[in-house]
C-alpha cells in the first residue's frame, strides 16, 4: 500500500523528504552550537562555610590534577555572600603549591560593592555572587596543584559568607 501512495503523490514525497533533511540539519546545527557554547570548565569546586561565617582557621582547599602544561587557563574566584555582608570587599590569601613542592602566596582583593553601596555581583534572592578573574596562564608543569584560600582580614570571623569557589576555564 505504501508504494501506491508514493506513486500517487510522488512530487509531494520529494518535498517531505527535503523538509526532513532540512529539519535534521537544523537540529544537528542547534545541538553542535549548544555543545560548543556550553564547554565545561577544567575545574569548578566550591567550599561552603559553616554557619555562613569564614573563620580565620577555615581554609578552603582545592586540589587540581593537571595533565596539560601548554594550554592557557583563566582562574576565577566566585564568592557568595548574603545581602547582610558588612564590607565593600574581601581580602584573601591565595597559596598555590605546585607538584614540585614550590609554593607561591599572593594577597587578592575581591570587590563586592560600589562606593554607593550597590552590589557589584549578581543578586539572587538573599545571595550576592561576585566573580573575579585573578589570573590567566598555563600551568608550568603537570601534576597535582593545591590551592588554599585563606581569610586575610584582621577579623577572626567574617559573617554572612556562604561559600567561595575556584573555577579554572
PDB file of N, CA and C in Angstrom, residues 61-154:
ATOM      1  N   UNK A  61      40.362  24.533  50.541  1.00  0.00           N
ATOM      2  CA  UNK A  61      41.426  23.800  49.851  1.00  0.00           C
ATOM      3  C   UNK A  61      40.868  23.159  48.586  1.00  0.00           C
ATOM      4  N   UNK A  62      41.574  23.380  47.482  1.00  0.00           N
ATOM      5  CA  UNK A  62      41.177  22.831  46.187  1.00  0.00           C
ATOM      6  C   UNK A  62      42.372  22.108  45.575  1.00  0.00           C
ATOM      7  N   UNK A  63      42.184  20.842  45.229  1.00  0.00           N
ATOM      8  CA  UNK A  63      43.246  20.053  44.603  1.00  0.00           C
ATOM      9  C   UNK A  63      42.918  19.870  43.130  1.00  0.00           C
ATOM     10  N   UNK A  64      43.858  20.267  42.278  1.00  0.00           N
ATOM     11  CA  UNK A  64      43.637  20.245  40.829  1.00  0.00           C
ATOM     12  C   UNK A  64      44.707  19.374  40.178  1.00  0.00           C
ATOM     13  N   UNK A  65      44.266  18.334  39.484  1.00  0.00           N
ATOM     14  CA  UNK A  65      45.190  17.485  38.738  1.00  0.00           C
ATOM     15  C   UNK A  65      45.350  18.042  37.330  1.00  0.00           C
ATOM     16  N   UNK A  66      46.577  18.344  36.954  1.00  0.00           N
ATOM     17  CA  UNK A  66      46.877  18.989  35.675  1.00  0.00           C
ATOM     18  C   UNK A  66      47.615  18.011  34.771  1.00  0.00           C
ATOM     19  N   UNK A  67      47.074  17.826  33.561  1.00  0.00           N
ATOM     20  CA  UNK A  67      47.721  16.943  32.594  1.00  0.00           C
ATOM     21  C   UNK A  67      48.147  17.678  31.323  1.00  0.00           C
ATOM     22  N   UNK A  68      48.004  19.006  31.324  1.00  0.00           N
ATOM     23  CA  UNK A  68      48.376  19.813  30.158  1.00  0.00           C
ATOM     24  C   UNK A  68      49.108  21.060  30.651  1.00  0.00           C
ATOM     25  N   UNK A  69      50.372  21.183  30.287  1.00  0.00           N
ATOM     26  CA  UNK A  69      51.154  22.339  30.738  1.00  0.00           C
ATOM     27  C   UNK A  69      51.334  23.376  29.633  1.00  0.00           C
ATOM     28  N   UNK A  70      50.514  23.289  28.586  1.00  0.00           N
ATOM     29  CA  UNK A  70      50.623  24.219  27.462  1.00  0.00           C
ATOM     30  C   UNK A  70      49.426  25.171  27.401  1.00  0.00           C
ATOM     31  N   UNK A  71      48.229  24.635  27.619  1.00  0.00           N
ATOM     32  CA  UNK A  71      47.006  25.426  27.474  1.00  0.00           C
ATOM     33  C   UNK A  71      46.930  26.538  28.522  1.00  0.00           C
ATOM     34  N   UNK A  72      46.545  27.730  28.077  1.00  0.00           N
ATOM     35  CA  UNK A  72      46.355  28.874  28.979  1.00  0.00           C
ATOM     36  C   UNK A  72      44.950  28.793  29.578  1.00  0.00           C
ATOM     37  N   UNK A  73      44.868  28.943  30.888  1.00  0.00           N
ATOM     38  CA  UNK A  73      43.596  28.867  31.609  1.00  0.00           C
ATOM     39  C   UNK A  73      43.286  30.202  32.276  1.00  0.00           C
ATOM     40  N   UNK A  74      41.987  30.483  32.435  1.00  0.00           N
ATOM     41  CA  UNK A  74      41.531  31.610  33.244  1.00  0.00           C
ATOM     42  C   UNK A  74      41.218  31.070  34.636  1.00  0.00           C
ATOM     43  N   UNK A  75      41.690  31.774  35.662  1.00  0.00           N
ATOM     44  CA  UNK A  75      41.468  31.393  37.048  1.00  0.00           C
ATOM     45  C   UNK A  75      40.462  32.378  37.639  1.00  0.00           C
ATOM     46  N   UNK A  76      39.335  31.848  38.113  1.00  0.00           N
ATOM     47  CA  UNK A  76      38.223  32.690  38.557  1.00  0.00           C
ATOM     48  C   UNK A  76      37.816  32.316  39.981  1.00  0.00           C
ATOM     49  N   UNK A  77      37.667  33.331  40.822  1.00  0.00           N
ATOM     50  CA  UNK A  77      37.117  33.150  42.160  1.00  0.00           C
ATOM     51  C   UNK A  77      35.664  33.598  42.130  1.00  0.00           C
ATOM     52  N   UNK A  78      34.827  32.860  42.804  1.00  0.00           N
ATOM     53  CA  UNK A  78      33.427  33.231  42.939  1.00  0.00           C
ATOM     54  C   UNK A  78      33.092  33.197  44.425  1.00  0.00           C
ATOM     55  N   UNK A  79      32.688  34.337  44.945  1.00  0.00           N
ATOM     56  CA  UNK A  79      32.361  34.457  46.363  1.00  0.00           C
ATOM     57  C   UNK A  79      30.874  34.753  46.487  1.00  0.00           C
ATOM     58  N   UNK A  80      30.180  33.939  47.301  1.00  0.00           N
ATOM     59  CA  UNK A  80      28.760  34.193  47.548  1.00  0.00           C
ATOM     60  C   UNK A  80      28.580  34.634  48.992  1.00  0.00           C
ATOM     61  N   UNK A  81      27.978  35.802  49.141  1.00  0.00           N
ATOM     62  CA  UNK A  81      27.659  36.352  50.460  1.00  0.00           C
ATOM     63  C   UNK A  81      26.164  36.605  50.516  1.00  0.00           C
ATOM     64  N   UNK A  82      25.675  36.893  51.714  1.00  0.00           N
ATOM     65  CA  UNK A  82      24.287  37.333  51.811  1.00  0.00           C
ATOM     66  C   UNK A  82      24.267  38.855  51.652  1.00  0.00           C
ATOM     67  N   UNK A  83      23.087  39.401  51.483  1.00  0.00           N
ATOM     68  CA  UNK A  83      22.949  40.860  51.350  1.00  0.00           C
ATOM     69  C   UNK A  83      23.338  41.585  52.642  1.00  0.00           C
ATOM     70  N   UNK A  84      23.418  40.856  53.736  1.00  0.00           N
ATOM     71  CA  UNK A  84      23.784  41.457  55.020  1.00  0.00           C
ATOM     72  C   UNK A  84      25.292  41.630  55.176  1.00  0.00           C
ATOM     73  N   UNK A  85      26.087  41.164  54.224  1.00  0.00           N
ATOM     74  CA  UNK A  85      27.544  41.275  54.315  1.00  0.00           C
ATOM     75  C   UNK A  85      27.916  42.732  54.598  1.00  0.00           C
ATOM     76  N   UNK A  86      28.858  42.950  55.505  1.00  0.00           N
ATOM     77  CA  UNK A  86      29.112  44.281  56.062  1.00  0.00           C
ATOM     78  C   UNK A  86      30.118  45.145  55.305  1.00  0.00           C
ATOM     79  N   UNK A  87      30.905  44.555  54.411  1.00  0.00           N
ATOM     80  CA  UNK A  87      32.010  45.300  53.803  1.00  0.00           C
ATOM     81  C   UNK A  87      31.841  45.407  52.286  1.00  0.00           C
ATOM     82  N   UNK A  88      32.627  46.307  51.683  1.00  0.00           N
ATOM     83  CA  UNK A  88      32.549  46.502  50.233  1.00  0.00           C
ATOM     84  C   UNK A  88      33.522  45.607  49.470  1.00  0.00           C
ATOM     85  N   UNK A  89      34.377  44.888  50.206  1.00  0.00           N
ATOM     86  CA  UNK A  89      35.336  43.987  49.561  1.00  0.00           C
ATOM     87  C   UNK A  89      35.747  42.902  50.550  1.00  0.00           C
ATOM     88  N   UNK A  90      36.592  42.003  50.085  1.00  0.00           N
ATOM     89  CA  UNK A  90      37.135  40.963  50.950  1.00  0.00           C
ATOM     90  C   UNK A  90      38.550  40.646  50.482  1.00  0.00           C
ATOM     91  N   UNK A  91      39.486  40.694  51.412  1.00  0.00           N
ATOM     92  CA  UNK A  91      40.877  40.344  51.110  1.00  0.00           C
ATOM     93  C   UNK A  91      41.108  38.894  51.492  1.00  0.00           C
ATOM     94  N   UNK A  92      41.743  38.155  50.573  1.00  0.00           N
ATOM     95  CA  UNK A  92      42.095  36.765  50.842  1.00  0.00           C
ATOM     96  C   UNK A  92      43.550  36.523  50.443  1.00  0.00           C
ATOM     97  N   UNK A  93      44.114  35.459  50.996  1.00  0.00           N
ATOM     98  CA  UNK A  93      45.415  34.977  50.538  1.00  0.00           C
ATOM     99  C   UNK A  93      45.165  33.769  49.650  1.00  0.00           C
ATOM    100  N   UNK A  94      45.894  33.714  48.544  1.00  0.00           N
ATOM    101  CA  UNK A  94      45.858  32.547  47.664  1.00  0.00           C
ATOM    102  C   UNK A  94      47.237  31.899  47.721  1.00  0.00           C
ATOM    103  N   UNK A  95      47.294  30.696  48.253  1.00  0.00           N
ATOM    104  CA  UNK A  95      48.541  29.925  48.298  1.00  0.00           C
ATOM    105  C   UNK A  95      48.422  28.798  47.282  1.00  0.00           C
ATOM    106  N   UNK A  96      49.414  28.680  46.421  1.00  0.00           N
ATOM    107  CA  UNK A  96      49.414  27.624  45.411  1.00  0.00           C
ATOM    108  C   UNK A  96      50.678  26.794  45.585  1.00  0.00           C
ATOM    109  N   UNK A  97      50.481  25.497  45.784  1.00  0.00           N
ATOM    110  CA  UNK A  97      51.609  24.570  45.874  1.00  0.00           C
ATOM    111  C   UNK A  97      51.630  23.730  44.604  1.00  0.00           C
ATOM    112  N   UNK A  98      52.743  23.793  43.887  1.00  0.00           N
ATOM    113  CA  UNK A  98      52.915  23.066  42.627  1.00  0.00           C
ATOM    114  C   UNK A  98      53.341  21.625  42.906  1.00  0.00           C
ATOM    115  N   UNK A  99      53.273  20.763  41.893  1.00  0.00           N
ATOM    116  CA  UNK A  99      53.672  19.362  42.077  1.00  0.00           C
ATOM    117  C   UNK A  99      55.115  19.180  42.560  1.00  0.00           C
ATOM    118  N   UNK A 100      55.994  20.125  42.242  1.00  0.00           N
ATOM    119  CA  UNK A 100      57.394  20.009  42.679  1.00  0.00           C
ATOM    120  C   UNK A 100      57.620  20.560  44.091  1.00  0.00           C
ATOM    121  N   UNK A 101      56.536  21.002  44.762  1.00  0.00           N
ATOM    122  CA  UNK A 101      56.634  21.479  46.135  1.00  0.00           C
ATOM    123  C   UNK A 101      56.816  22.975  46.297  1.00  0.00           C
ATOM    124  N   UNK A 102      57.064  23.693  45.214  1.00  0.00           N
ATOM    125  CA  UNK A 102      57.205  25.149  45.331  1.00  0.00           C
ATOM    126  C   UNK A 102      55.853  25.769  45.652  1.00  0.00           C
ATOM    127  N   UNK A 103      55.890  26.786  46.500  1.00  0.00           N
ATOM    128  CA  UNK A 103      54.656  27.445  46.925  1.00  0.00           C
ATOM    129  C   UNK A 103      54.746  28.934  46.647  1.00  0.00           C
ATOM    130  N   UNK A 104      53.631  29.477  46.148  1.00  0.00           N
ATOM    131  CA  UNK A 104      53.541  30.926  45.959  1.00  0.00           C
ATOM    132  C   UNK A 104      52.357  31.431  46.772  1.00  0.00           C
ATOM    133  N   UNK A 105      52.462  32.684  47.222  1.00  0.00           N
ATOM    134  CA  UNK A 105      51.400  33.289  48.030  1.00  0.00           C
ATOM    135  C   UNK A 105      51.156  34.697  47.522  1.00  0.00           C
ATOM    136  N   UNK A 106      49.884  35.023  47.309  1.00  0.00           N
ATOM    137  CA  UNK A 106      49.522  36.358  46.850  1.00  0.00           C
ATOM    138  C   UNK A 106      48.275  36.812  47.610  1.00  0.00           C
ATOM    139  N   UNK A 107      48.228  38.100  47.937  1.00  0.00           N
ATOM    140  CA  UNK A 107      47.030  38.686  48.540  1.00  0.00           C
ATOM    141  C   UNK A 107      46.135  39.172  47.409  1.00  0.00           C
ATOM    142  N   UNK A 108      44.837  38.914  47.524  1.00  0.00           N
ATOM    143  CA  UNK A 108      43.900  39.280  46.462  1.00  0.00           C
ATOM    144  C   UNK A 108      42.673  39.955  47.061  1.00  0.00           C
ATOM    145  N   UNK A 109      42.313  41.088  46.506  1.00  0.00           N
ATOM    146  CA  UNK A 109      41.108  41.806  46.925  1.00  0.00           C
ATOM    147  C   UNK A 109      39.958  41.396  46.010  1.00  0.00           C
ATOM    148  N   UNK A 110      38.834  41.011  46.611  1.00  0.00           N
ATOM    149  CA  UNK A 110      37.623  40.705  45.847  1.00  0.00           C
ATOM    150  C   UNK A 110      36.646  41.851  46.077  1.00  0.00           C
ATOM    151  N   UNK A 111      36.434  42.710  45.072  1.00  0.00           N
ATOM    152  CA  UNK A 111      35.473  43.806  45.239  1.00  0.00           C
ATOM    153  C   UNK A 111      34.042  43.263  45.247  1.00  0.00           C
ATOM    154  N   UNK A 112      33.227  43.768  46.172  1.00  0.00           N
ATOM    155  CA  UNK A 112      31.863  43.267  46.321  1.00  0.00           C
ATOM    156  C   UNK A 112      30.792  44.335  46.129  1.00  0.00           C
ATOM    157  N   UNK A 113      31.108  45.582  46.474  1.00  0.00           N
ATOM    158  CA  UNK A 113      30.105  46.645  46.383  1.00  0.00           C
ATOM    159  C   UNK A 113      30.735  47.918  45.832  1.00  0.00           C
ATOM    160  N   UNK A 114      29.910  48.707  45.184  1.00  0.00           N
ATOM    161  CA  UNK A 114      30.324  50.013  44.669  1.00  0.00           C
ATOM    162  C   UNK A 114      30.380  51.019  45.823  1.00  0.00           C
ATOM    163  N   UNK A 115      31.014  52.187  45.609  1.00  0.00           N
ATOM    164  CA  UNK A 115      31.067  53.207  46.669  1.00  0.00           C
ATOM    165  C   UNK A 115      29.687  53.629  47.185  1.00  0.00           C
ATOM    166  N   UNK A 116      28.667  53.558  46.326  1.00  0.00           N
ATOM    167  CA  UNK A 116      27.313  53.941  46.762  1.00  0.00           C
ATOM    168  C   UNK A 116      26.602  52.819  47.528  1.00  0.00           C
ATOM    169  N   UNK A 117      27.272  51.670  47.696  1.00  0.00           N
ATOM    170  CA  UNK A 117      26.688  50.566  48.452  1.00  0.00           C
ATOM    171  C   UNK A 117      25.977  49.523  47.603  1.00  0.00           C
ATOM    172  N   UNK A 118      25.803  49.788  46.315  1.00  0.00           N
ATOM    173  CA  UNK A 118      25.136  48.804  45.450  1.00  0.00           C
ATOM    174  C   UNK A 118      26.084  47.631  45.179  1.00  0.00           C
ATOM    175  N   UNK A 119      25.511  46.446  45.051  1.00  0.00           N
ATOM    176  CA  UNK A 119      26.309  45.240  44.841  1.00  0.00           C
ATOM    177  C   UNK A 119      26.879  45.198  43.435  1.00  0.00           C
ATOM    178  N   UNK A 120      28.114  44.747  43.325  1.00  0.00           N
ATOM    179  CA  UNK A 120      28.762  44.586  42.025  1.00  0.00           C
ATOM    180  C   UNK A 120      28.326  43.276  41.382  1.00  0.00           C
ATOM    181  N   UNK A 121      28.166  42.241  42.190  1.00  0.00           N
ATOM    182  CA  UNK A 121      27.860  40.908  41.682  1.00  0.00           C
ATOM    183  C   UNK A 121      26.397  40.711  41.343  1.00  0.00           C
ATOM    184  N   UNK A 122      26.083  39.474  41.026  1.00  0.00           N
ATOM    185  CA  UNK A 122      24.730  39.070  40.646  1.00  0.00           C
ATOM    186  C   UNK A 122      23.918  38.773  41.908  1.00  0.00           C
ATOM    187  N   UNK A 123      22.780  39.441  42.044  1.00  0.00           N
ATOM    188  CA  UNK A 123      21.917  39.264  43.209  1.00  0.00           C
ATOM    189  C   UNK A 123      20.810  38.273  42.853  1.00  0.00           C
ATOM    190  N   UNK A 124      20.637  37.273  43.717  1.00  0.00           N
ATOM    191  CA  UNK A 124      19.580  36.281  43.527  1.00  0.00           C
ATOM    192  C   UNK A 124      18.991  35.959  44.897  1.00  0.00           C
ATOM    193  N   UNK A 125      17.792  36.449  45.139  1.00  0.00           N
ATOM    194  CA  UNK A 125      17.172  36.267  46.449  1.00  0.00           C
ATOM    195  C   UNK A 125      17.964  37.008  47.508  1.00  0.00           C
ATOM    196  N   UNK A 126      18.435  36.284  48.521  1.00  0.00           N
ATOM    197  CA  UNK A 126      19.218  36.909  49.598  1.00  0.00           C
ATOM    198  C   UNK A 126      20.724  36.817  49.355  1.00  0.00           C
ATOM    199  N   UNK A 127      21.134  36.152  48.264  1.00  0.00           N
ATOM    200  CA  UNK A 127      22.563  35.957  47.996  1.00  0.00           C
ATOM    201  C   UNK A 127      23.101  36.900  46.926  1.00  0.00           C
ATOM    202  N   UNK A 128      24.384  37.227  47.064  1.00  0.00           N
ATOM    203  CA  UNK A 128      25.103  38.038  46.082  1.00  0.00           C
ATOM    204  C   UNK A 128      26.323  37.233  45.646  1.00  0.00           C
ATOM    205  N   UNK A 129      26.446  36.997  44.342  1.00  0.00           N
ATOM    206  CA  UNK A 129      27.601  36.263  43.819  1.00  0.00           C
ATOM    207  C   UNK A 129      28.529  37.229  43.101  1.00  0.00           C
ATOM    208  N   UNK A 130      29.753  37.296  43.577  1.00  0.00           N
ATOM    209  CA  UNK A 130      30.772  38.169  42.985  1.00  0.00           C
ATOM    210  C   UNK A 130      31.861  37.296  42.384  1.00  0.00           C
ATOM    211  N   UNK A 131      32.163  37.552  41.108  1.00  0.00           N
ATOM    212  CA  UNK A 131      33.188  36.765  40.407  1.00  0.00           C
ATOM    213  C   UNK A 131      34.373  37.658  40.066  1.00  0.00           C
ATOM    214  N   UNK A 132      35.567  37.076  40.157  1.00  0.00           N
ATOM    215  CA  UNK A 132      36.786  37.815  39.863  1.00  0.00           C
ATOM    216  C   UNK A 132      37.777  36.901  39.145  1.00  0.00           C
ATOM    217  N   UNK A 133      38.157  37.298  37.933  1.00  0.00           N
ATOM    218  CA  UNK A 133      39.232  36.574  37.243  1.00  0.00           C
ATOM    219  C   UNK A 133      40.541  37.122  37.787  1.00  0.00           C
ATOM    220  N   UNK A 134      41.293  36.282  38.489  1.00  0.00           N
ATOM    221  CA  UNK A 134      42.503  36.773  39.150  1.00  0.00           C
ATOM    222  C   UNK A 134      43.788  36.398  38.425  1.00  0.00           C
ATOM    223  N   UNK A 135      43.695  35.536  37.420  1.00  0.00           N
ATOM    224  CA  UNK A 135      44.903  35.181  36.674  1.00  0.00           C
ATOM    225  C   UNK A 135      44.515  34.507  35.369  1.00  0.00           C
ATOM    226  N   UNK A 136      45.456  34.505  34.447  1.00  0.00           N
ATOM    227  CA  UNK A 136      45.283  33.831  33.166  1.00  0.00           C
ATOM    228  C   UNK A 136      46.661  33.356  32.717  1.00  0.00           C
ATOM    229  N   UNK A 137      46.874  32.040  32.807  1.00  0.00           N
ATOM    230  CA  UNK A 137      48.185  31.493  32.442  1.00  0.00           C
ATOM    231  C   UNK A 137      48.093  29.977  32.306  1.00  0.00           C
ATOM    232  N   UNK A 138      49.185  29.383  31.821  1.00  0.00           N
ATOM    233  CA  UNK A 138      49.293  27.929  31.735  1.00  0.00           C
ATOM    234  C   UNK A 138      49.950  27.413  33.014  1.00  0.00           C
ATOM    235  N   UNK A 139      49.626  26.190  33.386  1.00  0.00           N
ATOM    236  CA  UNK A 139      50.325  25.556  34.495  1.00  0.00           C
ATOM    237  C   UNK A 139      51.742  25.233  34.015  1.00  0.00           C
ATOM    238  N   UNK A 140      52.770  25.559  34.797  1.00  0.00           N
ATOM    239  CA  UNK A 140      54.142  25.340  34.326  1.00  0.00           C
ATOM    240  C   UNK A 140      54.539  23.869  34.185  1.00  0.00           C
ATOM    241  N   UNK A 141      53.997  23.013  35.060  1.00  0.00           N
ATOM    242  CA  UNK A 141      54.317  21.585  34.975  1.00  0.00           C
ATOM    243  C   UNK A 141      53.061  20.760  35.237  1.00  0.00           C
ATOM    244  N   UNK A 142      53.084  19.519  34.798  1.00  0.00           N
ATOM    245  CA  UNK A 142      51.961  18.606  35.027  1.00  0.00           C
ATOM    246  C   UNK A 142      52.027  18.056  36.448  1.00  0.00           C
ATOM    247  N   UNK A 143      50.848  17.660  36.950  1.00  0.00           N
ATOM    248  CA  UNK A 143      50.782  17.068  38.282  1.00  0.00           C
ATOM    249  C   UNK A 143      49.679  17.680  39.122  1.00  0.00           C
ATOM    250  N   UNK A 144      49.728  17.433  40.444  1.00  0.00           N
ATOM    251  CA  UNK A 144      48.687  17.926  41.357  1.00  0.00           C
ATOM    252  C   UNK A 144      49.086  19.273  41.954  1.00  0.00           C
ATOM    253  N   UNK A 145      48.203  20.257  41.767  1.00  0.00           N
ATOM    254  CA  UNK A 145      48.360  21.585  42.362  1.00  0.00           C
ATOM    255  C   UNK A 145      47.361  21.702  43.507  1.00  0.00           C
ATOM    256  N   UNK A 146      47.788  22.335  44.587  1.00  0.00           N
ATOM    257  CA  UNK A 146      46.899  22.567  45.722  1.00  0.00           C
ATOM    258  C   UNK A 146      46.743  24.075  45.901  1.00  0.00           C
ATOM    259  N   UNK A 147      45.488  24.536  45.813  1.00  0.00           N
ATOM    260  CA  UNK A 147      45.147  25.942  46.018  1.00  0.00           C
ATOM    261  C   UNK A 147      44.532  26.058  47.405  1.00  0.00           C
ATOM    262  N   UNK A 148      45.059  26.978  48.209  1.00  0.00           N
ATOM    263  CA  UNK A 148      44.499  27.246  49.534  1.00  0.00           C
ATOM    264  C   UNK A 148      44.079  28.704  49.582  1.00  0.00           C
ATOM    265  N   UNK A 149      42.827  28.934  49.960  1.00  0.00           N
ATOM    266  CA  UNK A 149      42.289  30.288  50.086  1.00  0.00           C
ATOM    267  C   UNK A 149      42.045  30.557  51.566  1.00  0.00           C
ATOM    268  N   UNK A 150      42.638  31.656  52.056  1.00  0.00           N
ATOM    269  CA  UNK A 150      42.546  31.998  53.474  1.00  0.00           C
ATOM    270  C   UNK A 150      41.986  33.401  53.661  1.00  0.00           C
ATOM    271  N   UNK A 151      41.288  33.584  54.753  1.00  0.00           N
ATOM    272  CA  UNK A 151      40.785  34.882  55.178  1.00  0.00           C
ATOM    273  C   UNK A 151      41.993  35.763  55.518  1.00  0.00           C
ATOM    274  N   UNK A 152      42.170  36.862  54.794  1.00  0.00           N
ATOM    275  CA  UNK A 152      43.328  37.748  55.012  1.00  0.00           C
ATOM    276  C   UNK A 152      42.953  39.024  55.758  1.00  0.00           C
ATOM    277  N   UNK A 153      41.769  39.069  56.326  1.00  0.00           N
ATOM    278  CA  UNK A 153      41.338  40.267  57.050  1.00  0.00           C
ATOM    279  C   UNK A 153      41.842  40.219  58.492  1.00  0.00           C
ATOM    280  N   UNK A 154      41.633  41.308  59.211  1.00  0.00           N
ATOM    281  CA  UNK A 154      42.009  41.381  60.626  1.00  0.00           C
ATOM    282  C   UNK A 154      40.961  40.713  61.517  1.00  0.00           C
TER     283      UNK A 154
END
